[in-house]
Amino acid sequence: MSDAPAASAAASPASAAVASAAVEVVGVDKIFTGKKKATVTALENIDLTVAPGEFVSLIGPSGCGKSTLLRLIADLDAPTAGTVTVFGKTARQARIDQEYGIAFQQAGLLPWRTVSGNIELPLELHGVAGAARKARSAELLALVGLSDFAESYPDQLSGGMQQRVAIARSLAESPRLLLMDEPFGALDEMTRERMQTELVRITAETGAAVVFVTHSIPEAVYLSNRVVVMSPRPGRIRDILTVSLGSAAERTEQLRENEAFFENVSRVRELLHGEAPVGIRGVETR
Amino acid sequence: MTAAPGSSTRARPPRPKDAPRGNAAVKRVAFGVGGVLLLVALWELYKAVGPAEGVVVGDLTILPRTTDLAMPHVWDMITRLFGETGSGRNAVPVWSAVLEASAFTLGVAAVGWVVGVVVGMLLAVLMQRFRTAESAVLPWIILSQTVPLIAIAPLVRRWGSQLEFGDFTWENWMSVAVIASYLAFFPVSIGALRGLNSPDAIHVELFRSYGVGWWKTLFKLRLPASVPYLLPALRLAAANAVIGTVVAEVSIGLRGGIGRMIIEYAQQASGDPAKTWAPIFGAIAVGLVAAGFIALLGVLLRRYRRGEVPA
Ligand SMILES: Nc1ncnc2c1ncn2[C@@H]1O[C@H](COP(=O)(O)OP(=O)(O)OP(=O)(O)O)[C@@H](O)[C@H]1O
Ligand SMILES: [Mg+2]
């Protein structure tokens, strides 16, 4: 069950699908130059490949460069060295071509737009006709279970509902890649678990690849095909763990009490705390 | 953070937040009227009990005289509004003369306001777009407001009179409008610049992730986000435009508006003290109309004044 082959074909390690990889990060460094020429090496020599349809989590202590890596993939920042390729294009071209949808830790909804107005924002900016926008936002609202709130304003929603709207917005253009930076970070445990279940379902339905930043080990294990464990100062990839908990359909609530689930959680924990994960299958040693 | 129960998918949508709250509106009007009545009461009270020659310490008058000349009764002022402007053949009721002058002044001030708002917005957009423009232009914008009105009025008039194209001729009221706009553009440019720069980094990056350019970001993000900063600026601009118009009417010598009327009626003050106050009421009315217009604008734009509850 925990062997790598159990994972779906799309989730198999990169080598099989280099040409069409969703994300390919090669030898990336990111150095921030602050005031008085002080430099921070946020990322050092990062190599990471995400296959189409694969769900990859980034986990690591605060300040290890998870957000920075995500921002490089999104072309919100440029790497100091190395290359970032998204679906075979440069990160910049991929951004312009709308290859990805993004969701941040804060919902970041526009307060003057209704819920459906917010979901339609990317469509509107890219010139999709009104009727098509309406249909798409209705579809997405149903997906995140907020159909009754289409005409509400963000300040009338709870934090969790806002976050769901933000996720719907990131899905609006059916991107093949989703970038999410701790999207559930501000939610309470109950909402969080429900959102995780919904996210697994949504990505299974849309077939999108996901790069997901999180602080929560169970969350990473529950959601991911692979968990990337990072270490700080300088930000590096310490290890990549392949989680094999079955397809999306099998990832039900019961999974959280499953033996294999706990096994994977403790592996990630050991990796995070720097103990050598001896004899554990499914770990790519780098 | 909002508690979990609110996040239930089955919950009914909440009622729109800004359903009219009649009670609060009534209270506000009551307080407004009460304030005016209080002022009237204070005026009449001081007039009744204060010494006729005022309170003088040494050579300094600390409190004004209470003679009918210096402080006419409020009811005299109001009665005077309904009297005739003079005894001649073309005398009209004072209120209608004041109304006409107020409308004239309001019109000129409105033109000045519109020009000032357009110029202020353009400057703010320019400064938002180019950092260098901000450091080059902003000091001049601030310096511009330190030039006294009295100094620029004759200049504007002279420059205007030299303008000539086709059958267009510069008229005095245009000079007044220019001066009004000179006072009006300042708060707009400052307020709009703050507003245009107000969107959170997360929103700016979201628009960047959508791969849209600066113009679309301006219209879909920066302008809507600037409304809460813009409304107070527009209100200030309206007040400035009215004051600028009245003062410029005097210094340019434009007939027909409240400014000249104040001077004319003041010259008759010794014989007719209550009449002096009529154009002052007119000026207040112009200010109220301008403020009302901005309030209406605020209602129309209320969608853009919602604060986002942090997630
Ligand atoms: N714009 C910036 N300028 C300078 N330094 C930065 C900038 N952004 C990030 N850093 C630095 O880069 C490092 C990595 O930051 P990053 O935000 O990627 O961490 P993170 O792993 O996302 O942390 P967290 O889990 O707390 O969100 C930190 O040391 C941070 O100080
Ligand atoms: Mg982060």
PDB file of C-alpha atoms in Angstrom, chain B residues 102 105-111 113-114 231-243 245 282-298:
ATOM      1  CA  SER B 102     -26.011  81.715  -5.187  1.00  0.00           C
ATOM      2  CA  THR B 105     -21.638  81.141  -7.696  1.00  0.00           C
ATOM      3  CA  LEU B 106     -22.604  77.481  -7.435  1.00  0.00           C
ATOM      4  CA  GLY B 107     -22.307  77.114 -11.206  1.00  0.00           C
ATOM      5  CA  VAL B 108     -18.843  78.677 -11.331  1.00  0.00           C
ATOM      6  CA  ALA B 109     -17.731  76.661  -8.300  1.00  0.00           C
ATOM      7  CA  ALA B 110     -19.015  73.461  -9.938  1.00  0.00           C
ATOM      8  CA  VAL B 111     -16.983  74.142 -13.073  1.00  0.00           C
ATOM      9  CA  TRP B 113     -14.578  71.648  -8.910  1.00  0.00           C
ATOM     10  CA  VAL B 114     -14.851  69.488 -12.003  1.00  0.00           C
ATOM     11  CA  LEU B 231     -14.665  60.898  -0.984  1.00  0.00           C
ATOM     12  CA  PRO B 232     -13.225  63.028   1.843  1.00  0.00           C
ATOM     13  CA  ALA B 233     -10.890  64.597  -0.706  1.00  0.00           C
ATOM     14  CA  LEU B 234     -13.814  65.429  -2.994  1.00  0.00           C
ATOM     15  CA  ARG B 235     -15.675  66.956  -0.048  1.00  0.00           C
ATOM     16  CA  LEU B 236     -12.692  69.131   0.814  1.00  0.00           C
ATOM     17  CA  ALA B 237     -12.334  70.039  -2.849  1.00  0.00           C
ATOM     18  CA  ALA B 238     -15.987  71.121  -2.961  1.00  0.00           C
ATOM     19  CA  ALA B 239     -15.568  73.336   0.105  1.00  0.00           C
ATOM     20  CA  ASN B 240     -12.372  74.779  -1.366  1.00  0.00           C
ATOM     21  CA  ALA B 241     -14.056  75.413  -4.708  1.00  0.00           C
ATOM     22  CA  VAL B 242     -16.907  77.331  -3.073  1.00  0.00           C
ATOM     23  CA  ILE B 243     -14.591  79.426  -0.915  1.00  0.00           C
ATOM     24  CA  THR B 245     -15.106  81.113  -6.055  1.00  0.00           C
ATOM     25  CA  GLY B 282     -26.541  82.404   0.383  1.00  0.00           C
ATOM     26  CA  ALA B 283     -22.907  81.308   0.714  1.00  0.00           C
ATOM     27  CA  ILE B 284     -23.913  78.799   3.391  1.00  0.00           C
ATOM     28  CA  ALA B 285     -26.635  77.466   1.107  1.00  0.00           C
ATOM     29  CA  VAL B 286     -24.117  76.998  -1.700  1.00  0.00           C
ATOM     30  CA  GLY B 287     -21.852  75.100   0.698  1.00  0.00           C
ATOM     31  CA  LEU B 288     -24.740  72.908   1.821  1.00  0.00           C
ATOM     32  CA  VAL B 289     -25.714  72.056  -1.745  1.00  0.00           C
ATOM     33  CA  ALA B 290     -22.106  71.169  -2.531  1.00  0.00           C
ATOM     34  CA  ALA B 291     -21.848  68.994   0.594  1.00  0.00           C
ATOM     35  CA  GLY B 292     -25.167  67.354  -0.265  1.00  0.00           C
ATOM     36  CA  PHE B 293     -23.905  66.523  -3.730  1.00  0.00           C
ATOM     37  CA  ILE B 294     -20.827  64.813  -2.288  1.00  0.00           C
ATOM     38  CA  ALA B 295     -22.997  62.908   0.179  1.00  0.00           C
ATOM     39  CA  LEU B 296     -25.105  61.709  -2.744  1.00  0.00           C
ATOM     40  CA  LEU B 297     -21.932  60.641  -4.530  1.00  0.00           C
ATOM     41  CA  GLY B 298     -20.968  58.726  -1.409  1.00  0.00           C
TER      42      GLY B 298
END
